[in-house]
């Protein structure tokens, strides 16, 4: 039997391997094979897989069924025809091979059917086994770690926790004293957490009402379990902690200085640090960080370091997604310690002014080969206008450029991105858009790879023996599929009001060839289909459609495409239409604010009724009454409770909330009620510094220092406990609290040692006890020295000073205390004490000066009597010499009623704070001499009738915060100064803003006015003119504007009768004043003349008139411009110019601007004269004159000279044959401009070697025969009558050398030119002579040495002596032509030369016959 089984298995393996190599197109279409185990005929087409390749995944899972034989019928039709055709043409061995293949396939199919039956049996068995395992894993609830009883002190925090196991997970319910515990009743006091079976409830600031029995019940279908524990809340500590625990805790690290709530700007780096009290033990080194209860791990953007006694986390670039509650956990022997603080990420600067903030939480889903779906959250800050939508951008990491994906803004916070490249890494980001433009982009997503998400379902890896694997793809099993099948299940997977995303299932079998799709659409109810994916290649079974009409329904179908062709269309989808626009979420309601700390507030609100789509909430705050709203968080908060940090103490705030969804942010909720930021009330901190002040043998008087923190409410009393040394039980000294920090303990045993401790109590409860005092011996004091002073306090702490206060010792010794010695120590623990005062001080206060800013100090005091120095007091707490921000001093002044006051304003106050005023630190304020008034955070001490009796040092401090204190020394100088100011306040004068002013209007009206401070409606005015009261008249109008304090007198026409003095007497309540104007003599006459002139000028301007009278100016071109400007003209207006009565026609007149000009290019004496311009029409005329003569002409020449001098260019040098010529070019030069030349700061006078000169455009000086002595600086000074203008030339160095060389060259040329051979005179250009006559031509010659002389005829030298006779003398030469013939006509030339040069002079000879006329232009000879 075993042998048959093995052989059968081998046959099955061979058959499976053979069938695996056969293509689907060659399989036979039969369905008649059945087996005894087959439940139905073979109607489904399954992949043929060998039995040894079947995996557990296939057996336990539902392997997908493939196409039925009937569906494949059409696909194999072509192969069937070819088979039936070919089987009639096969012969011999070929037919046999076909038969063998058919038999082999039949056997393989039967084997496969048998495997199907086996697989079903295996699946059934596996399913039963899974149910069995599930039943085995079920377990009734059980508390692995039950609740533990706790005893705590009032005001402490306690955590009750237990661990429950069970399957299925049980439901856990908490009870207190049998009543279900509701966390919502006191969310600020209770906090419930459930993590991985650990259930805990945290009770903060325990009070006696929290004591009781706590029970936890866990229920499930399999049963229930419970655990309970008792919580005891004591008012004081009744037992000491064990020494073993103290020793254990001493070695392990605890949290020291930790990070507070932190703010960081978007894009900046962030570092959070925690310091530990000691180096971490080995088991503590695994410090973990969390954000919103999710552990943070090291990454490219996150750096976590834990070294020695410090741990820190650094975000290299903080984004809004990083906002949240950061927690650091430290393992201890008692459990896990945590420190948490919120990190706020503020918006970075807007990309455009008024632009929105960046969105956040951009997520990518539904990743396909060419399609992804994006979602994000809206920003908290809209900018200057609401957010209208979003732009989506993508980045191909291979190209490095951000490209916008949507042309039109997307209003919802989701968007399908289509048209991506397969196998490409992309990143995406989103920008919000409002009316100002696009805001900052969000944080980019992580790179995602576009790929086929179903690729893994078409691949199977089968494990075989020896660790080998075989990978099988579905394409290999499906065979050769040519024209693809149509897709199925076409539907809309995403529908919004602007687009929908179609989804479908790829055809099965898919085939090996790459597959694409066509998408078609049609209006519902019609059969007209159109291509929806026009010009778009669809590679994935996803396709977004945007261009749909709202309100219409569409049907869609899809076709598959490969290289062989296009499939039939899929079944149409159900009718689909665009969805309705998603509404904005409703705002939260019932927003409440509760006090938390001095800088934070707890907010709670109720979520809206419709909360399904809400992602979280944004919070906003503003100071009450300012409406300056600021964002609290930039990442939506999922809970309905949040603590807002970073608020200002003692400021009042209001809050509001928005709901956040994919549709955007809701409107604001209603504002919360205003809340004042200050700490919630706690129990006070422990008192300290217990000191023994007196001992009588059976009684001890003890004193102590007040708590450093009163818990936010005044301390209402103290409790004192005592015990004998060595005893563990503490006994109460007082049952009722005492308000003073001093108490006497009675009924003590002499000779015994006692220890004491103190509790402070406020309205909340009793705080923790102080540390036990040292052991005091109960023995009667008899020493001669005094006891120790006590209750040392520091006041008015500043950068370099403070005031030390103390109480006198209760035990004086044998004689009264005569003074005190003070000592100072630097640092918190130093025992190096230094005396502060050389001589004892008698007061119980002392101002310490000369402190070093930022240094820590301690102080102590000793009392002195005749017997000596007593014991020193306990040191003060360490004090840092620094002025705290907001510290204010007492100010002194006079109030509105004339009373002298001292004022002080506190920076921090609460409802129970009081201002405590005193004199000389100890004496109370005498109510008969001064009164104290307090309003808000300001207190004023007002003196009733101050005198020398009130002088002295005044101090003020806050009852609940003595650190807020100040003092002022009221001196005699202050009293004298302030009394004078007080008299001025009580006898006020009306303040004058502007005294009497005199104004003349353009019409010639005169206005006298003065202005005082603003007056009330009851103010009165009396106007006195020349000692008699006057009132308004038509000629003289009087106005009194009380609101502006304006008094004015208006004269329509000032006359000599108005000369005199004017006095305005004003009274306004107690205030009064009078102001006098003496309007006489020259001041009056000048005003009268000015008024008449302006009146006449006003009349003149009734017609055309000169807006600008004739005036002259000189422009940059040194031209004289005479100009005037007229106005109020019309088309009939004429403008004429005259000079000395003669009309000028060269003027230019622009009627549109009214400007008329006369331009004189060059000024000469003829421009002197009187110019007159007349503008006129029938309305009138106006005349303007300009006297351009005498002084005015001199001013013109001076201005012209100045302009000429300014136009002068730089000094230049020109070399000549005689020497150097230094010159300066000007626009033009006039003699009025005086010039002088200087050499080396010395004036050059005219002499043989220097010759100055000038022309119309140039000024120069010639230096003849220059030598080396002429090197140096030359200066040209031009004096225009007022100013001197200079030009410089430094004639030295290379400049001088080059000029000298050029001079020498020109000099040689001049010498050569002078001595060169030349013909000076004698020959005309053309001569004419009659044939047969004799011609004689003579010319004169110069040159040294005497030049050689040659005569030429037609450029050939004359050598014929018969006809030509040539005479040569040193200074002249003559040629005679005898018996002139016609052939003698032509050009005759004389050529002279010597060593300096040569010259040729030509003459043309024209011979004419007798009877002819000679040429007209010729000189007739003979």
GROMACS .gro file of C-alpha atoms in nm, residues 678-1039:
model
  362
  678UNK     CA    1  -0.379   8.355   3.855
  679UNK     CA    2  -0.285   8.035   4.024
  680UNK     CA    3  -0.541   7.800   4.168
  681UNK     CA    4  -0.532   7.779   4.544
  682UNK     CA    5  -0.312   7.515   4.712
  683UNK     CA    6  -0.203   7.443   5.065
  684UNK     CA    7   0.095   7.655   5.178
  685UNK     CA    8   0.452   7.529   5.167
  686UNK     CA    9   0.622   7.430   5.494
  687UNK     CA   10   0.748   7.702   5.730
  688UNK     CA   11   1.120   7.706   5.811
  689UNK     CA   12   1.393   7.835   6.044
  690UNK     CA   13   1.247   7.742   6.383
  691UNK     CA   14   1.435   7.938   6.650
  692UNK     CA   15   1.426   7.931   7.032
  693UNK     CA   16   1.372   8.283   7.162
  694UNK     CA   17   1.334   8.227   7.537
  695UNK     CA   18   1.336   7.942   7.787
  696UNK     CA   19   1.216   7.968   8.149
  697UNK     CA   20   1.282   7.606   8.249
  698UNK     CA   21   0.925   7.486   8.192
  699UNK     CA   22   0.828   7.702   7.896
  700UNK     CA   23   0.987   7.772   7.560
  701UNK     CA   24   0.904   8.056   7.322
  702UNK     CA   25   0.962   7.959   6.960
  703UNK     CA   26   0.946   8.156   6.636
  704UNK     CA   27   0.968   8.050   6.274
  705UNK     CA   28   0.986   8.185   5.921
  706UNK     CA   29   0.671   8.213   5.708
  707UNK     CA   30   0.621   7.968   5.418
  708UNK     CA   31   0.797   8.068   5.098
  709UNK     CA   32   0.470   8.008   4.911
  710UNK     CA   33   0.129   8.067   5.069
  711UNK     CA   34  -0.056   7.852   4.810
  712UNK     CA   35  -0.234   8.145   4.652
  713UNK     CA   36  -0.431   8.236   4.965
  714UNK     CA   37  -0.325   8.408   5.287
  715UNK     CA   38  -0.195   8.190   5.566
  716UNK     CA   39  -0.467   8.181   5.832
  717UNK     CA   40  -0.275   8.013   6.111
  718UNK     CA   41  -0.001   7.783   6.227
  719UNK     CA   42   0.012   7.456   6.422
  720UNK     CA   43   0.310   7.361   6.638
  721UNK     CA   44   0.406   7.002   6.725
  722UNK     CA   45   0.664   6.891   6.980
  723UNK     CA   46   0.842   6.574   7.081
  724UNK     CA   47   1.121   6.481   7.313
  725UNK     CA   48   1.448   6.389   7.148
  726UNK     CA   49   1.456   6.021   7.059
  727UNK     CA   50   1.078   5.986   7.050
  728UNK     CA   51   0.887   5.915   6.730
  729UNK     CA   52   0.544   6.041   6.827
  730UNK     CA   53   0.467   6.408   6.775
  731UNK     CA   54   0.226   6.587   7.008
  732UNK     CA   55   0.024   6.898   6.935
  733UNK     CA   56   0.122   7.218   7.116
  734UNK     CA   57  -0.185   7.415   7.002
  735UNK     CA   58  -0.520   7.286   6.888
  736UNK     CA   59  -0.640   7.619   6.752
  737UNK     CA   60  -0.424   7.787   6.489
  738UNK     CA   61  -0.222   8.093   6.586
  739UNK     CA   62  -0.183   8.382   6.345
  740UNK     CA   63   0.149   8.506   6.479
  741UNK     CA   64   0.469   8.327   6.390
  742UNK     CA   65   0.557   8.292   6.758
  743UNK     CA   66   0.423   8.051   7.020
  744UNK     CA   67   0.498   7.948   7.378
  745UNK     CA   68   0.516   7.579   7.465
  746UNK     CA   69   0.410   7.499   7.824
  747UNK     CA   70   0.457   7.218   8.075
  748UNK     CA   71   0.800   7.114   7.957
  749UNK     CA   72   1.042   6.915   8.170
  750UNK     CA   73   1.357   7.095   8.267
  751UNK     CA   74   1.674   6.928   8.151
  752UNK     CA   75   1.502   6.753   7.859
  753UNK     CA   76   1.570   6.812   7.490
  754UNK     CA   77   1.277   6.895   7.267
  755UNK     CA   78   1.223   6.915   6.890
  756UNK     CA   79   0.951   7.113   6.717
  757UNK     CA   80   0.786   7.133   6.377
  758UNK     CA   81   0.532   7.378   6.231
  759UNK     CA   82   0.238   7.348   5.988
  760UNK     CA   83   0.092   7.640   5.794
  761UNK     CA   84  -0.276   7.644   5.703
  762UNK     CA   85  -0.486   7.845   5.461
  763UNK     CA   86  -0.839   7.822   5.328
  764UNK     CA   87  -0.752   7.507   5.132
  765UNK     CA   88  -0.609   7.312   5.423
  766UNK     CA   89  -0.298   7.236   5.624
  767UNK     CA   90   0.029   7.215   5.437
  768UNK     CA   91   0.324   6.989   5.490
  769UNK     CA   92   0.519   7.021   5.814
  770UNK     CA   93   0.849   7.196   5.837
  771UNK     CA   94   1.166   7.003   5.895
  772UNK     CA   95   1.216   6.912   6.260
  773UNK     CA   96   1.410   7.174   6.450
  774UNK     CA   97   1.732   7.102   6.626
  775UNK     CA   98   1.698   6.962   6.975
  776UNK     CA   99   1.654   7.249   7.222
  777UNK     CA  100   1.751   7.203   7.590
  778UNK     CA  101   1.476   7.308   7.826
  779UNK     CA  102   1.682   7.499   8.080
  780UNK     CA  103   1.626   7.847   8.224
  781UNK     CA  104   1.832   8.114   8.051
  782UNK     CA  105   2.061   8.312   8.285
  783UNK     CA  106   2.342   8.418   8.050
  784UNK     CA  107   2.430   8.791   8.059
  785UNK     CA  108   2.432   8.836   7.681
  786UNK     CA  109   2.105   8.888   7.494
  787UNK     CA  110   1.929   8.618   7.300
  788UNK     CA  111   1.919   8.600   6.922
  789UNK     CA  112   1.713   8.836   6.710
  790UNK     CA  113   1.450   8.659   6.500
  791UNK     CA  114   1.220   8.687   6.203
  792UNK     CA  115   1.485   8.821   5.963
  793UNK     CA  116   1.325   8.943   5.641
  794UNK     CA  117   1.457   9.108   5.326
  795UNK     CA  118   1.269   9.389   5.161
  796UNK     CA  119   1.322   9.614   4.857
  797UNK     CA  120   1.564   9.374   4.689
  798UNK     CA  121   1.735   9.554   4.399
  799UNK     CA  122   2.044   9.510   4.182
  800UNK     CA  123   2.284   9.653   4.440
  801UNK     CA  124   2.090   9.694   4.762
  802UNK     CA  125   1.824   9.556   4.992
  803UNK     CA  126   1.668   9.637   5.331
  804UNK     CA  127   1.708   9.389   5.618
  805UNK     CA  128   1.440   9.378   5.893
  806UNK     CA  129   1.439   9.182   6.218
  807UNK     CA  130   1.270   9.160   6.555
  808UNK     CA  131   1.446   9.240   6.883
  809UNK     CA  132   1.535   8.940   7.099
  810UNK     CA  133   1.282   8.843   7.367
  811UNK     CA  134   1.565   8.774   7.614
  812UNK     CA  135   1.774   9.087   7.673
  813UNK     CA  136   2.023   8.943   7.924
  814UNK     CA  137   2.136   9.138   8.226
  815UNK     CA  138   2.102   9.476   8.054
  816UNK     CA  139   1.895   9.622   7.772
  817UNK     CA  140   2.000   9.574   7.411
  818UNK     CA  141   2.207   9.867   7.290
  819UNK     CA  142   2.254   9.778   6.925
  820UNK     CA  143   2.296   9.515   6.658
  821UNK     CA  144   2.580   9.375   6.449
  822UNK     CA  145   2.506   9.246   6.096
  823UNK     CA  146   2.699   8.986   5.900
  824UNK     CA  147   2.690   8.883   5.534
  825UNK     CA  148   2.790   8.564   5.353
  826UNK     CA  149   2.816   8.500   4.979
  827UNK     CA  150   2.664   8.182   4.836
  828UNK     CA  151   2.393   7.947   4.954
  829UNK     CA  152   2.600   7.729   5.194
  830UNK     CA  153   2.911   7.931   5.277
  831UNK     CA  154   3.011   7.967   5.645
  832UNK     CA  155   3.242   8.259   5.572
  833UNK     CA  156   3.071   8.552   5.745
  834UNK     CA  157   3.181   8.915   5.712
  835UNK     CA  158   3.071   9.208   5.928
  836UNK     CA  159   2.852   9.465   5.753
  837UNK     CA  160   2.867   9.748   6.009
  838UNK     CA  161   3.163   9.863   6.218
  839UNK     CA  162   2.942  10.040   6.472
  840UNK     CA  163   2.624   9.883   6.615
  841UNK     CA  164   2.293  10.006   6.473
  842UNK     CA  165   2.010  10.082   6.710
  843UNK     CA  166   1.720  10.034   6.468
  844UNK     CA  167   1.577   9.697   6.375
  845UNK     CA  168   1.621   9.767   6.006
  846UNK     CA  169   1.924   9.833   5.792
  847UNK     CA  170   1.978   9.913   5.423
  848UNK     CA  171   2.256   9.700   5.275
  849UNK     CA  172   2.430   9.869   4.980
  850UNK     CA  173   2.714   9.780   4.746
  851UNK     CA  174   2.585   9.435   4.650
  852UNK     CA  175   2.693   9.264   4.331
  853UNK     CA  176   2.411   9.213   4.081
  854UNK     CA  177   2.317   8.848   4.040
  855UNK     CA  178   2.516   8.736   4.346
  856UNK     CA  179   2.351   8.521   4.614
  857UNK     CA  180   2.377   8.639   4.976
  858UNK     CA  181   2.273   8.537   5.329
  859UNK     CA  182   2.251   8.759   5.635
  860UNK     CA  183   2.238   8.719   6.013
  861UNK     CA  184   2.209   8.959   6.308
  862UNK     CA  185   2.346   8.959   6.665
  863UNK     CA  186   2.224   9.175   6.954
  864UNK     CA  187   2.461   9.363   7.189
  865UNK     CA  188   2.426   9.474   7.549
  866UNK     CA  189   2.674   9.579   7.815
  867UNK     CA  190   2.776   9.216   7.870
  868UNK     CA  191   2.872   9.160   7.508
  869UNK     CA  192   2.747   9.014   7.180
  870UNK     CA  193   2.473   8.757   7.201
  871UNK     CA  194   2.416   8.455   6.980
  872UNK     CA  195   2.355   8.517   6.611
  873UNK     CA  196   2.015   8.474   6.458
  874UNK     CA  197   1.941   8.199   6.206
  875UNK     CA  198   2.058   8.305   5.859
  876UNK     CA  199   1.809   8.437   5.611
  877UNK     CA  200   1.716   8.234   5.309
  878UNK     CA  201   1.956   8.282   5.017
  879UNK     CA  202   1.873   8.610   4.842
  880UNK     CA  203   1.979   8.699   4.486
  881UNK     CA  204   2.064   9.064   4.433
  882UNK     CA  205   1.853   9.149   4.133
  883UNK     CA  206   1.563   9.374   4.044
  884UNK     CA  207   1.273   9.160   3.936
  885UNK     CA  208   1.095   9.258   3.614
  886UNK     CA  209   0.802   9.488   3.679
  887UNK     CA  210   0.943   9.616   4.009
  888UNK     CA  211   0.813   9.964   4.086
  889UNK     CA  212   0.906  10.228   4.343
  890UNK     CA  213   0.702  10.470   4.550
  891UNK     CA  214   0.630  10.791   4.363
  892UNK     CA  215   0.556  11.127   4.524
  893UNK     CA  216   0.345  11.405   4.380
  894UNK     CA  217   0.043  11.630   4.408
  895UNK     CA  218  -0.305  11.512   4.307
  896UNK     CA  219  -0.570  11.707   4.121
  897UNK     CA  220  -0.706  11.852   4.444
  898UNK     CA  221  -0.368  11.984   4.555
  899UNK     CA  222  -0.292  11.717   4.817
  900UNK     CA  223   0.060  11.573   4.850
  901UNK     CA  224   0.062  11.194   4.815
  902UNK     CA  225   0.282  10.886   4.802
  903UNK     CA  226   0.171  10.626   4.547
  904UNK     CA  227   0.267  10.263   4.483
  905UNK     CA  228   0.149  10.025   4.212
  906UNK     CA  229   0.177   9.647   4.255
  907UNK     CA  230   0.265   9.425   3.961
  908UNK     CA  231   0.091   9.119   4.109
  909UNK     CA  232  -0.224   9.111   4.321
  910UNK     CA  233  -0.511   8.884   4.412
  911UNK     CA  234  -0.846   8.942   4.573
  912UNK     CA  235  -0.707   8.922   4.927
  913UNK     CA  236  -0.389   9.124   4.874
  914UNK     CA  237  -0.349   9.433   5.090
  915UNK     CA  238  -0.107   9.727   5.085
  916UNK     CA  239   0.068   9.766   5.422
  917UNK     CA  240   0.200  10.119   5.480
  918UNK     CA  241   0.431  10.208   5.766
  919UNK     CA  242   0.669  10.478   5.877
  920UNK     CA  243   1.030  10.388   5.953
  921UNK     CA  244   0.934  10.020   5.889
  922UNK     CA  245   0.763   9.984   6.228
  923UNK     CA  246   0.537  10.279   6.309
  924UNK     CA  247   0.182  10.266   6.180
  925UNK     CA  248   0.039  10.553   5.977
  926UNK     CA  249  -0.135  10.816   6.189
  927UNK     CA  250  -0.490  10.832   6.052
  928UNK     CA  251  -0.521  11.194   6.168
  929UNK     CA  252  -0.234  11.304   5.946
  930UNK     CA  253  -0.275  11.084   5.639
  931UNK     CA  254  -0.524  10.850   5.475
  932UNK     CA  255  -0.470  10.540   5.258
  933UNK     CA  256  -0.684  10.471   4.950
  934UNK     CA  257  -0.656  10.161   4.731
  935UNK     CA  258  -0.802  10.120   4.384
  936UNK     CA  259  -0.731   9.815   4.170
  937UNK     CA  260  -0.358   9.748   4.200
  938UNK     CA  261  -0.260  10.099   4.317
  939UNK     CA  262  -0.246  10.238   4.670
  940UNK     CA  263  -0.210  10.607   4.759
  941UNK     CA  264  -0.107  10.757   5.095
  942UNK     CA  265  -0.245  11.115   5.099
  943UNK     CA  266  -0.133  11.373   5.358
  944UNK     CA  267  -0.407  11.590   5.503
  945UNK     CA  268  -0.189  11.892   5.590
  946UNK     CA  269   0.178  11.796   5.559
  947UNK     CA  270   0.434  11.958   5.787
  948UNK     CA  271   0.776  11.878   5.927
  949UNK     CA  272   0.609  11.629   6.156
  950UNK     CA  273   0.530  11.413   5.851
  951UNK     CA  274   0.888  11.392   5.730
  952UNK     CA  275   1.059  11.053   5.744
  953UNK     CA  276   1.097  10.713   5.576
  954UNK     CA  277   0.772  10.563   5.444
  955UNK     CA  278   0.750  10.197   5.339
  956UNK     CA  279   0.488   9.982   5.170
  957UNK     CA  280   0.465   9.609   5.106
  958UNK     CA  281   0.207   9.354   4.994
  959UNK     CA  282   0.043   9.148   5.266
  960UNK     CA  283   0.070   8.820   5.072
  961UNK     CA  284   0.399   8.891   4.895
  962UNK     CA  285   0.647   9.093   5.103
  963UNK     CA  286   0.895   9.072   4.816
  964UNK     CA  287   0.686   9.343   4.652
  965UNK     CA  288   0.799   9.637   4.864
  966UNK     CA  289   0.939   9.987   4.835
  967UNK     CA  290   1.031  10.288   5.047
  968UNK     CA  291   1.063  10.666   5.010
  969UNK     CA  292   1.239  10.920   5.232
  970UNK     CA  293   1.012  11.225   5.255
  971UNK     CA  294   1.254  11.518   5.305
  972UNK     CA  295   1.217  11.888   5.378
  973UNK     CA  296   1.317  11.970   5.019
  974UNK     CA  297   1.031  11.753   4.893
  975UNK     CA  298   0.791  11.924   5.132
  976UNK     CA  299   0.888  12.275   5.014
  977UNK     CA  300   0.877  12.184   4.645
  978UNK     CA  301   0.545  12.002   4.665
  979UNK     CA  302   0.377  12.271   4.876
  980UNK     CA  303   0.448  12.523   4.601
  981UNK     CA  304   0.309  12.282   4.345
  982UNK     CA  305   0.008  12.221   4.569
  983UNK     CA  306  -0.065  12.596   4.580
  984UNK     CA  307  -0.049  12.609   4.200
  985UNK     CA  308  -0.294  12.321   4.175
  986UNK     CA  309  -0.534  12.475   4.423
  987UNK     CA  310  -0.503  12.818   4.265
  988UNK     CA  311  -0.481  12.729   3.899
  989UNK     CA  312  -0.408  12.956   3.605
  990UNK     CA  313  -0.557  12.904   3.268
  991UNK     CA  314  -0.266  12.776   3.063
  992UNK     CA  315  -0.173  12.970   2.751
  993UNK     CA  316  -0.100  12.776   2.434
  994UNK     CA  317  -0.034  13.071   2.210
  995UNK     CA  318  -0.013  13.439   2.306
  996UNK     CA  319  -0.159  13.734   2.116
  997UNK     CA  320  -0.092  13.705   1.744
  998UNK     CA  321  -0.155  13.960   1.466
  999UNK     CA  322  -0.249  13.830   1.121
 1000UNK     CA  323  -0.337  14.010   0.799
 1001UNK     CA  324  -0.540  13.823   0.540
 1002UNK     CA  325  -0.496  13.846   0.163
 1003UNK     CA  326  -0.799  14.079   0.148
 1004UNK     CA  327  -0.649  14.319   0.401
 1005UNK     CA  328  -0.859  14.204   0.701
 1006UNK     CA  329  -0.677  14.205   1.038
 1007UNK     CA  330  -0.717  13.928   1.298
 1008UNK     CA  331  -0.595  13.947   1.659
 1009UNK     CA  332  -0.610  13.610   1.840
 1010UNK     CA  333  -0.481  13.403   2.129
 1011UNK     CA  334  -0.538  13.042   2.238
 1012UNK     CA  335  -0.546  12.880   2.580
 1013UNK     CA  336  -0.612  12.525   2.695
 1014UNK     CA  337  -0.959  12.386   2.639
 1015UNK     CA  338  -1.221  12.555   2.856
 1016UNK     CA  339  -1.555  12.443   2.989
 1017UNK     CA  340  -1.890  12.578   2.879
 1018UNK     CA  341  -1.902  12.792   3.194
 1019UNK     CA  342  -1.591  12.990   3.096
 1020UNK     CA  343  -1.625  13.372   3.077
 1021UNK     CA  344  -1.443  13.639   2.869
 1022UNK     CA  345  -1.409  14.016   2.928
 1023UNK     CA  346  -1.227  14.216   2.658
 1024UNK     CA  347  -1.073  14.547   2.771
 1025UNK     CA  348  -0.965  14.808   2.507
 1026UNK     CA  349  -0.782  15.111   2.641
 1027UNK     CA  350  -0.918  15.055   2.993
 1028UNK     CA  351  -1.280  15.009   2.889
 1029UNK     CA  352  -1.472  14.691   2.823
 1030UNK     CA  353  -1.582  14.645   2.462
 1031UNK     CA  354  -1.808  14.407   2.277
 1032UNK     CA  355  -1.861  14.306   1.915
 1033UNK     CA  356  -1.946  14.571   1.654
 1034UNK     CA  357  -1.983  14.549   1.274
 1035UNK     CA  358  -1.636  14.698   1.239
 1036UNK     CA  359  -1.477  14.490   1.517
 1037UNK     CA  360  -1.611  14.138   1.571
 1038UNK     CA  361  -1.518  13.937   1.886
 1039UNK     CA  362  -1.530  13.550   1.882
   0.00000   0.00000   0.00000
